Coordinates of C-alpha atoms and ligand atoms in Angstrom, one line a residue:
M1 CA 120.3 -54.6 -24.9
T2 CA 120.6 -52.5 -28.0
E3 CA 121.8 -48.9 -27.2
R4 CA 119.3 -46.2 -27.5
I5 CA 121.1 -43.7 -29.9
E6 CA 119.9 -40.6 -28.0
S7 CA 122.0 -42.0 -24.9
A8 CA 125.2 -42.2 -26.8
P9 CA 127.8 -39.3 -26.5
E10 CA 127.9 -38.8 -30.1
W11 CA 124.1 -37.7 -29.5
A12 CA 124.9 -35.4 -27.1
A13 CA 127.8 -34.1 -29.1
V14 CA 125.2 -33.2 -31.9
R15 CA 122.9 -31.7 -29.3
S16 CA 125.7 -29.4 -28.2
L17 CA 126.0 -28.0 -31.5
V18 CA 122.4 -27.1 -32.0
K19 CA 122.4 -23.3 -32.8
S20 CA 121.1 -20.8 -35.4
V21 CA 123.1 -21.2 -38.5
D22 CA 123.1 -18.0 -40.8
L23 CA 123.6 -19.1 -44.0
A24 CA 124.7 -15.8 -45.5
A25 CA 127.5 -15.6 -42.9
E26 CA 128.6 -19.4 -43.5
F27 CA 129.0 -18.8 -47.0
S28 CA 131.1 -15.5 -46.5
S29 CA 133.1 -17.1 -44.0
D30 CA 134.0 -20.4 -45.9
S31 CA 134.5 -19.7 -49.5
R32 CA 134.6 -24.0 -50.3
R33 CA 131.2 -24.3 -48.8
A34 CA 129.2 -24.5 -52.0
E35 CA 131.7 -27.0 -53.4
D36 CA 132.5 -28.9 -50.2
F37 CA 128.8 -29.4 -49.1
T38 CA 128.2 -31.1 -52.8
M39 CA 128.2 -34.8 -53.2
R40 CA 128.3 -36.7 -56.7
V41 CA 126.7 -40.2 -57.2
G42 CA 126.4 -41.5 -60.8
D43 CA 124.8 -38.5 -62.6
L44 CA 123.2 -37.0 -59.6
L45 CA 124.8 -33.9 -58.2
I46 CA 123.6 -33.2 -54.6
D47 CA 124.2 -29.7 -53.0
T48 CA 123.5 -29.6 -49.3
S49 CA 125.3 -26.5 -48.8
K50 CA 122.2 -24.4 -48.3
N51 CA 121.1 -26.4 -45.1
L52 CA 121.2 -25.1 -41.7
W53 CA 124.5 -26.8 -40.9
T54 CA 128.2 -26.6 -40.4
R55 CA 131.2 -28.8 -41.2
E56 CA 131.2 -29.5 -37.7
I57 CA 127.4 -30.5 -37.5
R58 CA 127.9 -32.7 -40.5
T59 CA 131.1 -34.5 -39.1
A60 CA 129.2 -35.1 -35.6
L61 CA 126.3 -36.4 -37.3
A62 CA 128.4 -38.7 -39.5
E63 CA 129.8 -40.1 -36.0
V64 CA 126.1 -40.5 -34.5
A65 CA 125.8 -42.8 -38.0
R66 CA 128.8 -44.6 -36.8
R67 CA 127.9 -45.4 -33.5
A68 CA 124.5 -46.5 -34.6
D69 CA 126.7 -48.9 -36.8
V70 CA 124.6 -48.3 -39.7
A71 CA 127.6 -49.9 -41.9
E72 CA 126.8 -53.1 -40.1
A73 CA 123.1 -52.7 -40.7
W74 CA 123.8 -52.1 -44.7
R75 CA 126.0 -55.2 -44.7
R76 CA 123.3 -57.3 -43.0
L77 CA 120.8 -56.1 -45.5
R78 CA 123.3 -56.6 -48.4
G79 CA 124.1 -60.1 -47.3
G80 CA 120.5 -61.2 -47.6
E81 CA 120.1 -61.4 -43.6
I82 CA 116.8 -61.5 -41.9
V83 CA 116.6 -57.8 -41.3
N84 CA 112.8 -57.5 -41.3
E85 CA 112.5 -59.5 -37.8
S86 CA 108.9 -58.7 -37.4
E87 CA 108.1 -60.4 -40.7
A88 CA 110.9 -63.0 -40.3
R89 CA 112.2 -61.9 -44.0
P90 CA 115.2 -60.6 -45.7
V91 CA 115.3 -57.4 -47.4
A92 CA 116.6 -57.6 -50.9
H93 CA 115.3 -55.2 -53.5
W94 CA 119.0 -54.4 -54.2
A95 CA 118.9 -58.2 -55.6
L96 CA 116.4 -57.1 -58.4
R97 CA 118.9 -54.9 -60.0
V98 CA 122.3 -56.9 -60.0
P99 CA 123.6 -57.3 -63.4
V100 CA 123.8 -60.8 -65.1
G101 CA 126.7 -62.7 -63.9
S102 CA 126.8 -61.1 -60.2
S103 CA 125.5 -63.0 -57.4
A104 CA 122.8 -61.9 -54.9
V105 CA 122.6 -64.1 -51.8
V106 CA 119.5 -63.9 -50.2
A107 CA 118.9 -66.1 -47.0
G108 CA 122.1 -67.9 -47.8
R109 CA 120.8 -68.7 -51.7
D110 CA 122.0 -67.0 -54.8
V111 CA 118.9 -65.6 -56.1
S112 CA 120.2 -63.7 -59.1
T113 CA 119.2 -66.7 -61.6
D114 CA 115.7 -66.4 -60.3
V115 CA 115.8 -62.8 -60.6
H116 CA 117.0 -62.8 -64.1
E117 CA 114.8 -65.5 -65.2
V118 CA 111.8 -63.5 -64.1
L119 CA 113.2 -60.1 -65.8
G120 CA 113.6 -62.4 -69.0
A121 CA 110.0 -63.6 -68.9
V122 CA 108.6 -60.0 -68.3
S123 CA 110.8 -58.7 -71.0
R124 CA 109.6 -61.5 -73.6
F125 CA 106.2 -60.6 -72.6
A126 CA 106.3 -57.0 -72.9
D127 CA 108.1 -57.4 -76.3
D128 CA 105.4 -59.6 -77.7
I129 CA 102.8 -56.9 -76.4
R130 CA 104.8 -54.2 -77.9
S131 CA 105.5 -56.0 -81.5
G132 CA 101.9 -57.4 -81.8
R133 CA 103.0 -61.0 -81.6
R134 CA 100.6 -61.2 -78.6
T135 CA 97.2 -59.8 -79.3
G136 CA 93.8 -59.7 -77.6
A137 CA 91.1 -62.6 -77.9
T138 CA 90.0 -60.9 -81.3
G139 CA 93.4 -60.7 -82.6
Q140 CA 93.7 -56.8 -82.3
L141 CA 96.5 -55.3 -81.0
F142 CA 96.9 -54.1 -77.4
T143 CA 96.9 -50.2 -77.3
D144 CA 96.1 -49.8 -73.7
V145 CA 97.4 -51.5 -70.4
V146 CA 95.5 -51.0 -67.2
N147 CA 97.4 -51.7 -64.2
I148 CA 95.2 -52.6 -61.1
G149 CA 97.2 -52.4 -57.8
I150 CA 97.8 -49.9 -54.8
G151 CA 100.3 -48.6 -52.6
G152 CA 103.7 -50.4 -53.9
S153 CA 102.0 -52.2 -56.3
D154 CA 100.7 -48.9 -58.0
L155 CA 102.8 -45.8 -56.9
G156 CA 106.1 -47.0 -58.4
P157 CA 104.8 -47.9 -62.0
A158 CA 102.5 -44.9 -62.0
M159 CA 105.1 -42.5 -61.0
A160 CA 107.6 -44.0 -63.2
Y161 CA 105.4 -44.2 -66.4
D162 CA 105.0 -40.6 -65.9
A163 CA 108.4 -39.9 -65.2
L164 CA 109.4 -41.7 -68.2
R165 CA 107.0 -40.2 -70.8
A166 CA 109.5 -39.0 -73.2
F167 CA 110.9 -42.8 -73.4
R168 CA 107.2 -44.5 -74.0
T169 CA 107.1 -46.4 -77.2
G170 CA 104.5 -49.0 -76.4
P171 CA 100.8 -49.1 -75.6
R172 CA 99.5 -46.5 -73.2
C173 CA 99.0 -47.4 -69.5
H174 CA 96.5 -46.7 -67.1
F175 CA 96.4 -47.2 -63.3
V176 CA 93.4 -48.1 -61.2
S177 CA 94.1 -48.1 -57.5
N178 CA 91.2 -46.8 -55.6
V179 CA 88.4 -49.1 -54.6
D180 CA 86.1 -46.1 -55.2
P181 CA 84.3 -46.9 -58.4
A182 CA 84.9 -43.7 -59.9
N183 CA 88.4 -44.7 -60.3
T184 CA 87.7 -47.6 -62.3
R185 CA 84.8 -46.1 -64.2
A186 CA 87.2 -42.9 -65.0
V187 CA 90.0 -45.2 -66.3
L188 CA 88.0 -47.5 -68.4
H189 CA 85.9 -44.7 -69.9
G190 CA 86.8 -44.6 -73.6
L191 CA 89.0 -48.2 -73.4
D192 CA 88.1 -50.9 -75.7
P193 CA 88.4 -54.0 -74.0
A194 CA 89.4 -55.9 -77.2
R195 CA 92.4 -53.8 -77.1
T196 CA 92.9 -53.7 -73.6
L197 CA 95.5 -55.7 -71.5
V198 CA 94.9 -55.8 -67.7
I199 CA 97.7 -56.7 -65.0
V200 CA 96.5 -57.4 -61.8
S201 CA 99.5 -56.3 -59.6
S202 CA 99.4 -57.3 -55.9
K203 CA 102.0 -58.9 -53.8
T204 CA 99.7 -61.0 -51.6
F205 CA 96.8 -61.0 -53.8
T206 CA 94.6 -60.5 -51.0
T207 CA 94.4 -56.6 -50.8
A208 CA 90.8 -55.7 -50.7
E209 CA 90.8 -52.7 -52.9
T210 CA 92.7 -54.5 -55.6
M211 CA 90.7 -57.8 -55.4
A212 CA 87.4 -55.7 -55.7
N213 CA 88.9 -53.6 -58.7
A214 CA 90.0 -56.7 -60.3
V215 CA 86.6 -58.6 -60.2
A216 CA 85.1 -55.5 -61.5
V217 CA 87.5 -55.1 -64.5
R218 CA 87.3 -58.8 -65.0
E219 CA 83.5 -58.5 -65.6
W220 CA 84.1 -55.7 -67.8
I221 CA 86.2 -58.0 -70.1
V222 CA 83.7 -60.7 -69.9
D223 CA 80.9 -58.4 -70.7
G224 CA 82.7 -56.9 -73.7
L225 CA 84.5 -60.1 -75.1
G226 CA 83.1 -63.0 -73.2
A227 CA 84.3 -65.4 -70.5
G228 CA 86.8 -67.1 -72.8
A229 CA 88.7 -63.8 -73.4
V230 CA 89.7 -63.5 -69.8
S231 CA 92.9 -65.8 -70.4
S232 CA 94.4 -63.5 -73.1
H233 CA 93.5 -60.0 -71.6
L234 CA 94.3 -60.7 -67.7
V235 CA 97.8 -61.2 -66.5
A236 CA 98.9 -61.0 -62.8
V237 CA 102.2 -60.1 -60.8
T238 CA 102.4 -61.4 -57.7
T239 CA 104.1 -63.7 -55.1
N240 CA 100.7 -65.6 -54.4
T241 CA 100.9 -67.3 -57.7
R242 CA 98.0 -69.9 -56.5
A243 CA 95.8 -67.2 -55.5
A244 CA 96.0 -65.7 -59.0
A245 CA 95.5 -69.0 -60.6
S246 CA 92.3 -69.4 -58.4
F247 CA 91.1 -66.0 -59.8
G248 CA 91.3 -67.2 -63.3
V249 CA 94.7 -66.0 -64.7
D250 CA 96.3 -68.5 -66.9
P251 CA 99.5 -69.8 -64.8
A252 CA 101.4 -69.0 -68.1
N253 CA 100.4 -65.5 -67.5
V254 CA 101.5 -65.1 -63.9
F255 CA 104.8 -63.1 -63.1
G256 CA 106.2 -64.0 -59.9
F257 CA 108.2 -62.2 -57.2
W258 CA 109.3 -62.8 -53.7
D259 CA 108.5 -62.1 -50.0
W260 CA 112.0 -60.2 -49.7
V261 CA 110.8 -57.5 -52.1
G262 CA 108.8 -54.9 -50.1
G263 CA 105.7 -53.4 -51.8
R264 CA 107.1 -50.0 -51.8
Y265 CA 110.6 -51.2 -53.0
S266 CA 109.1 -53.3 -55.8
L267 CA 109.3 -51.0 -58.7
G268 CA 112.5 -53.3 -60.2
S269 CA 110.5 -56.3 -59.7
A270 CA 107.8 -57.7 -62.1
I271 CA 105.6 -55.1 -60.5
G272 CA 107.1 -52.9 -63.1
L273 CA 105.5 -54.8 -65.8
S274 CA 103.2 -51.9 -67.0
L275 CA 106.4 -49.7 -67.4
V276 CA 108.2 -52.4 -69.1
I277 CA 105.5 -52.5 -71.7
A278 CA 105.4 -48.9 -72.0
V279 CA 109.2 -48.2 -72.4
G280 CA 110.7 -51.5 -73.4
P281 CA 112.9 -53.8 -71.6
V282 CA 116.0 -51.7 -72.6
A283 CA 114.8 -48.6 -70.9
F284 CA 113.7 -50.6 -67.9
G285 CA 117.0 -52.3 -67.9
E286 CA 118.7 -48.8 -67.6
M287 CA 116.4 -47.9 -64.8
L288 CA 117.7 -50.9 -62.8
A289 CA 121.3 -50.5 -64.0
G290 CA 120.8 -46.7 -62.5
M291 CA 119.5 -48.4 -59.0
H292 CA 122.4 -50.6 -58.9
L293 CA 125.0 -47.8 -59.5
V294 CA 123.7 -46.2 -56.2
D295 CA 123.6 -49.8 -54.4
E296 CA 127.2 -49.9 -55.3
H297 CA 128.0 -46.5 -54.3
V298 CA 126.7 -47.1 -51.0
S299 CA 128.4 -50.6 -50.5
Q300 CA 131.8 -48.9 -51.5
S301 CA 131.3 -45.8 -49.1
V302 CA 129.5 -47.4 -46.2
D303 CA 132.6 -47.0 -44.1
Q304 CA 133.1 -43.4 -44.8
P305 CA 129.7 -41.7 -43.8
L306 CA 130.5 -38.3 -45.3
A307 CA 131.3 -39.9 -48.9
N308 CA 128.1 -41.8 -49.0
A309 CA 125.5 -39.7 -50.4
P310 CA 122.4 -41.4 -49.1
L311 CA 123.7 -41.5 -45.7
V312 CA 124.5 -37.6 -45.9
H313 CA 121.2 -37.0 -46.8
A314 CA 119.8 -39.3 -44.1
V315 CA 121.9 -37.6 -41.2
L316 CA 120.7 -34.2 -42.7
S317 CA 117.2 -35.3 -42.3
I318 CA 117.7 -36.6 -38.7
W319 CA 119.5 -33.5 -37.8
Y320 CA 116.1 -31.3 -38.8
S321 CA 114.0 -34.0 -37.4
N322 CA 115.7 -34.8 -33.9
F323 CA 117.6 -31.5 -33.3
L324 CA 115.9 -28.6 -35.0
G325 CA 112.3 -29.9 -34.6
A326 CA 111.1 -30.1 -38.2
E327 CA 108.1 -32.2 -38.7
T328 CA 107.8 -32.5 -42.7
R329 CA 110.2 -32.5 -45.3
A330 CA 109.1 -31.3 -48.8
I331 CA 109.9 -32.9 -52.5
V332 CA 109.7 -30.4 -55.0
P333 CA 110.7 -31.7 -58.5
Y334 CA 111.1 -29.1 -61.2
A335 CA 110.1 -31.5 -63.8
H336 CA 106.4 -32.1 -64.6
D337 CA 107.3 -35.5 -65.6
L338 CA 108.1 -36.3 -61.9
H339 CA 104.9 -34.9 -60.5
R340 CA 104.0 -38.3 -58.9
L341 CA 107.3 -38.5 -57.2
P342 CA 106.3 -37.1 -54.0
A343 CA 103.4 -39.4 -53.6
Y344 CA 105.9 -42.3 -54.2
L345 CA 108.6 -40.8 -51.8
Q346 CA 105.6 -40.5 -49.3
Q347 CA 104.9 -44.1 -49.3
L348 CA 108.6 -45.1 -49.4
D349 CA 109.4 -43.0 -46.2
M350 CA 106.3 -42.6 -44.3
E351 CA 105.4 -46.6 -44.5
S352 CA 109.1 -47.5 -44.0
N353 CA 109.9 -45.1 -41.0
G354 CA 106.6 -44.0 -39.5
K355 CA 107.2 -46.2 -36.4
S356 CA 107.0 -45.6 -32.7
V357 CA 108.6 -49.1 -31.4
D358 CA 112.0 -49.9 -32.3
R359 CA 113.5 -53.4 -33.2
V360 CA 113.4 -54.8 -30.0
G361 CA 109.8 -53.4 -29.1
R362 CA 110.6 -50.4 -27.1
N363 CA 108.9 -47.3 -27.6
V364 CA 111.0 -44.9 -29.3
A365 CA 111.6 -41.5 -27.3
L366 CA 112.4 -39.7 -30.6
S367 CA 110.7 -38.4 -33.7
T368 CA 111.1 -40.9 -36.6
G369 CA 109.9 -40.5 -40.0
P370 CA 109.0 -37.0 -41.0
I371 CA 106.0 -36.1 -43.1
V372 CA 106.8 -36.2 -46.5
W373 CA 104.9 -34.1 -49.1
G374 CA 105.3 -31.9 -52.1
G375 CA 104.6 -31.1 -55.6
P376 CA 106.1 -29.9 -58.9
G377 CA 107.6 -26.5 -59.5
T378 CA 106.9 -24.2 -60.7
D379 CA 103.1 -24.8 -59.8
G380 CA 103.9 -25.0 -55.8
Q381 CA 105.1 -21.4 -56.1
H382 CA 101.7 -20.1 -56.7
A383 CA 100.4 -22.4 -53.6
Y384 CA 102.3 -23.6 -50.9
F385 CA 105.7 -21.5 -51.3
Q386 CA 104.0 -18.7 -49.4
L387 CA 104.5 -20.7 -46.3
L388 CA 107.7 -21.8 -47.3
H389 CA 109.0 -18.4 -47.4
Q390 CA 107.3 -16.5 -44.6
G391 CA 105.3 -19.2 -42.6
T392 CA 106.2 -20.3 -39.1
H393 CA 107.4 -23.9 -40.0
L394 CA 110.6 -25.3 -40.7
V395 CA 110.4 -27.2 -43.6
P396 CA 113.5 -28.5 -45.3
I397 CA 112.9 -28.9 -49.2
D398 CA 114.6 -31.0 -51.6
F399 CA 114.6 -29.5 -55.2
I400 CA 115.0 -31.7 -58.1
G401 CA 115.9 -30.4 -61.6
F402 CA 117.6 -31.4 -64.7
A403 CA 119.9 -29.5 -67.2
R404 CA 118.3 -30.7 -70.3
P405 CA 114.7 -31.3 -71.2
V406 CA 114.3 -34.9 -72.5
D407 CA 112.2 -33.8 -75.5
G408 CA 113.2 -30.3 -76.6
D409 CA 112.1 -26.7 -75.8
Q410 CA 115.3 -25.6 -73.7
E411 CA 114.3 -22.1 -73.7
R412 CA 111.1 -23.0 -71.6
H413 CA 113.2 -25.3 -69.6
D414 CA 115.7 -22.6 -68.9
A415 CA 112.9 -20.7 -67.3
L416 CA 111.5 -23.6 -65.2
M417 CA 115.0 -23.9 -63.9
A418 CA 115.7 -20.4 -63.2
N419 CA 112.8 -20.7 -60.7
L420 CA 114.4 -23.7 -59.2
F421 CA 117.7 -21.9 -58.4
A422 CA 115.9 -18.5 -57.5
Q423 CA 113.8 -20.5 -54.8
S424 CA 116.5 -22.1 -53.5
Q425 CA 118.5 -19.0 -53.2
A426 CA 115.7 -16.9 -52.0
L427 CA 114.7 -19.4 -49.4
A428 CA 118.3 -19.4 -48.2
F429 CA 119.2 -15.5 -48.2
G430 CA 116.0 -14.0 -47.9
R431 CA 115.4 -10.1 -48.4
P432 CA 115.8 -7.5 -45.6
L433 CA 113.3 -4.9 -44.5
D434 CA 113.3 -1.9 -47.0
A435 CA 111.4 0.6 -44.7
S436 CA 110.9 2.6 -47.9
L437 CA 108.3 0.4 -49.1
P438 CA 104.6 0.5 -48.1
S439 CA 103.8 -2.7 -45.8
A440 CA 107.6 -3.0 -45.5
E441 CA 107.3 -5.6 -42.7
H442 CA 105.4 -7.9 -44.8
R443 CA 107.7 -7.8 -47.6
V444 CA 110.6 -9.1 -45.4
F445 CA 112.1 -12.5 -46.1
T446 CA 114.0 -13.8 -43.2
G447 CA 116.2 -16.4 -45.4
N448 CA 117.8 -19.0 -43.5
R449 CA 115.1 -21.5 -45.0
P450 CA 117.0 -24.9 -46.0
S451 CA 116.9 -26.6 -49.1
T452 CA 119.0 -29.4 -50.9
V453 CA 119.4 -29.4 -54.6
I454 CA 119.7 -32.5 -56.6
L455 CA 120.7 -32.1 -60.4
A456 CA 121.3 -34.3 -63.1
P457 CA 122.0 -33.9 -66.9
A458 CA 118.5 -35.2 -67.8
L459 CA 115.4 -37.4 -66.6
T460 CA 116.5 -40.7 -68.3
P461 CA 115.6 -44.1 -67.1
S462 CA 118.9 -44.5 -65.5
V463 CA 118.9 -41.0 -63.6
L464 CA 115.3 -42.2 -62.5
G465 CA 116.7 -45.4 -61.1
Q466 CA 119.5 -43.4 -59.2
L467 CA 117.1 -41.1 -57.7
I468 CA 114.9 -43.9 -56.5
A469 CA 117.7 -45.9 -55.0
F470 CA 119.1 -42.7 -53.6
Y471 CA 116.1 -41.9 -51.4
E472 CA 115.5 -45.7 -50.8
H473 CA 119.0 -45.8 -49.0
S474 CA 118.4 -42.6 -47.3
V475 CA 115.3 -44.0 -45.8
F476 CA 117.0 -47.2 -44.7
F477 CA 120.1 -45.2 -43.0
Q478 CA 117.3 -42.9 -41.2
G479 CA 115.8 -46.1 -39.9
A480 CA 119.0 -47.7 -39.1
V481 CA 119.8 -44.6 -36.8
W482 CA 116.9 -44.8 -35.0
G483 CA 117.0 -48.5 -34.2
I484 CA 113.7 -49.2 -36.0
N485 CA 112.6 -51.7 -38.7
S486 CA 112.0 -49.9 -41.8
F487 CA 110.5 -52.7 -43.9
D488 CA 107.5 -53.9 -42.2
Q489 CA 103.9 -51.8 -42.2
W490 CA 101.8 -53.0 -39.1
G491 CA 100.4 -49.8 -39.1
V492 CA 98.2 -50.4 -42.0
E493 CA 96.7 -53.6 -40.5
L494 CA 94.0 -52.0 -37.8
G495 CA 92.2 -49.9 -40.5
K496 CA 91.8 -53.0 -42.9
D497 CA 90.4 -55.2 -39.9
V498 CA 87.9 -52.4 -38.8
A499 CA 86.8 -51.6 -42.5
H500 CA 86.1 -55.3 -42.9
G501 CA 83.8 -55.4 -39.7
I502 CA 82.0 -52.1 -40.9
G503 CA 81.7 -53.6 -44.2
Q504 CA 79.6 -56.3 -42.8
E505 CA 77.3 -54.0 -41.0
L506 CA 76.9 -51.5 -44.2
V507 CA 75.3 -54.7 -45.9
D508 CA 73.5 -56.7 -43.2
G509 CA 72.4 -53.7 -41.0
R510 CA 73.5 -55.5 -37.7
H511 CA 75.6 -53.9 -35.3
H512 CA 78.9 -55.4 -35.2
V513 CA 80.3 -51.9 -34.4
S514 CA 80.1 -51.0 -30.9
D515 CA 81.6 -47.2 -30.7
P516 CA 78.6 -44.9 -30.5
A517 CA 80.2 -42.2 -32.9
T518 CA 81.1 -44.5 -35.8
R519 CA 77.5 -46.2 -35.1
R520 CA 75.8 -43.1 -35.8
L521 CA 77.7 -42.3 -38.9
I522 CA 76.9 -45.6 -40.3
E523 CA 73.1 -45.3 -39.5
W524 CA 73.1 -42.0 -41.3
Y525 CA 75.0 -43.6 -44.2
R526 CA 72.7 -46.5 -44.4
S527 CA 69.6 -44.1 -44.3
H528 CA 71.0 -42.2 -47.3
R529 CA 72.5 -45.0 -49.3
H530 CA 69.5 -45.7 -51.4
R531 CA 68.5 -42.0 -52.1
S532 CA 69.6 -40.6 -55.4
V533 CA 71.8 -37.7 -55.8
E534 CA 69.9 -34.4 -55.4
Ligands
F6P601 O1 99.1 -50.5 -47.5 C1 99.8 -51.6 -47.3 C2 100.4 -52.4 -48.3 O2 101.0 -53.5 -47.7 C3 101.7 -51.9 -48.9 O3 102.7 -52.0 -48.3 C4 101.9 -52.5 -50.2 O4 102.5 -51.8 -51.2 C5 100.1 -52.5 -50.6 O5 99.4 -52.7 -49.3 C6 99.5 -53.3 -51.7 O6 100.0 -54.5 -51.1 P1 99.8 -55.7 -52.3 O7 100.9 -55.6 -53.3 O8 100.1 -57.0 -51.4 O9 98.3 -55.7 -53.0

């Protein structure tokens, strides 16, 4: 029987260290704190010094990670073993980014050749679109790409497309995810089907929203260009190549991947096709190399928890969730191009670690994954930062910023970064009561509000890859400590099943739904659905 981590003496040792940490006092008694609490991995500098912990707490948390044997969990994952037990699959997004010539053994088989074959096909296809060698049915160049997908088949490419705005050298990309027809309408408005390539991205090729949107967009192509145009305007990325073919996608235009790539970990697979078309295979390769760099860092330091940056980030998160009672974590990039990163990390973390049953099927007794939220600075300062500075919730924050803007205007960039540094400092050290001021008590900042600052020289493809892999591994290590499976997502299934039944009732009016509350809502809906909007 697997040990529950909270019964281990190492857990009790951390509990015994729970106390209020005064950051100003910690810094004044420890001149090396800023340096010693800063980690470096690749181009990332990760400063954890303004968190509510001490060296002793950090060491005790590292012992918890050792006790949970996260190193063995990592070796099993990296060894391609079946670590996603509830779906009987290995988990090998790391294999998507091994360099040519390295092996990647997944379920006893070296998959590196398959990975590079697909990457090669994706790159050639992207180059053909970018260069104009491949055109639409009427011979016109593709100027626009529409990616249809949801969850991991949308959030990664959409986030990275915005993040790498300054590296775009290809057609514009647009993303349709919501089954709300407004999404498709808004995206297609102003697009010319003759110059638009449509990518249906779906690991399963069964996701209801994506399939409904794919049908609608296929109709748009047929209406504009005729049925014969579908084969040159519609491509698919999926593990379900047969379903894509029966949907009408030319098998030559189907890019595959594998069931050992989880949706939320799939940006490095062919799911990144829209991004490859936008930024080119070279920049995409740099992103993969950045991810690999962090994978290697983790492999090399997995037996030294305090030298392993994602692991330190993970135990810090556990400290807040399980010992200090924080329920959320905010991600605040001071980089507008990263404005979709919080949503991306929300799926990565919450779909991975939002679990209440452990690997062996027992209810967990601890809080697991936090609620992840956030948005770009400085905008957040004029919205939710009031609560962060003076509210009653403990919200650890990850600030992310860069030394240089990728495309000029260092002066305004300095103003942006001044705000990042100011926020982290003001949250940590606050401002005492000044009784001479009117409403003095309202102007007090208690301080001791924690943040981690992650810096890199610039938001390049490699740095983006490093950031993504850093968070992926942090999420993995948290799950490993809690003893949960971070790679399944059964929690999304019930809603899908229920929606299916309700969908029937909305159409045929026959009562499939038994609960009276939902029944009444459906009756109201049915009685209003044909009325025009007043
Ligand atoms: O929301 C559940 C989920 O399975 C995600 O994990 C996944 O990223 C998303 O749906 C999309 O799935 P698919 O790529 O199979 O359409």
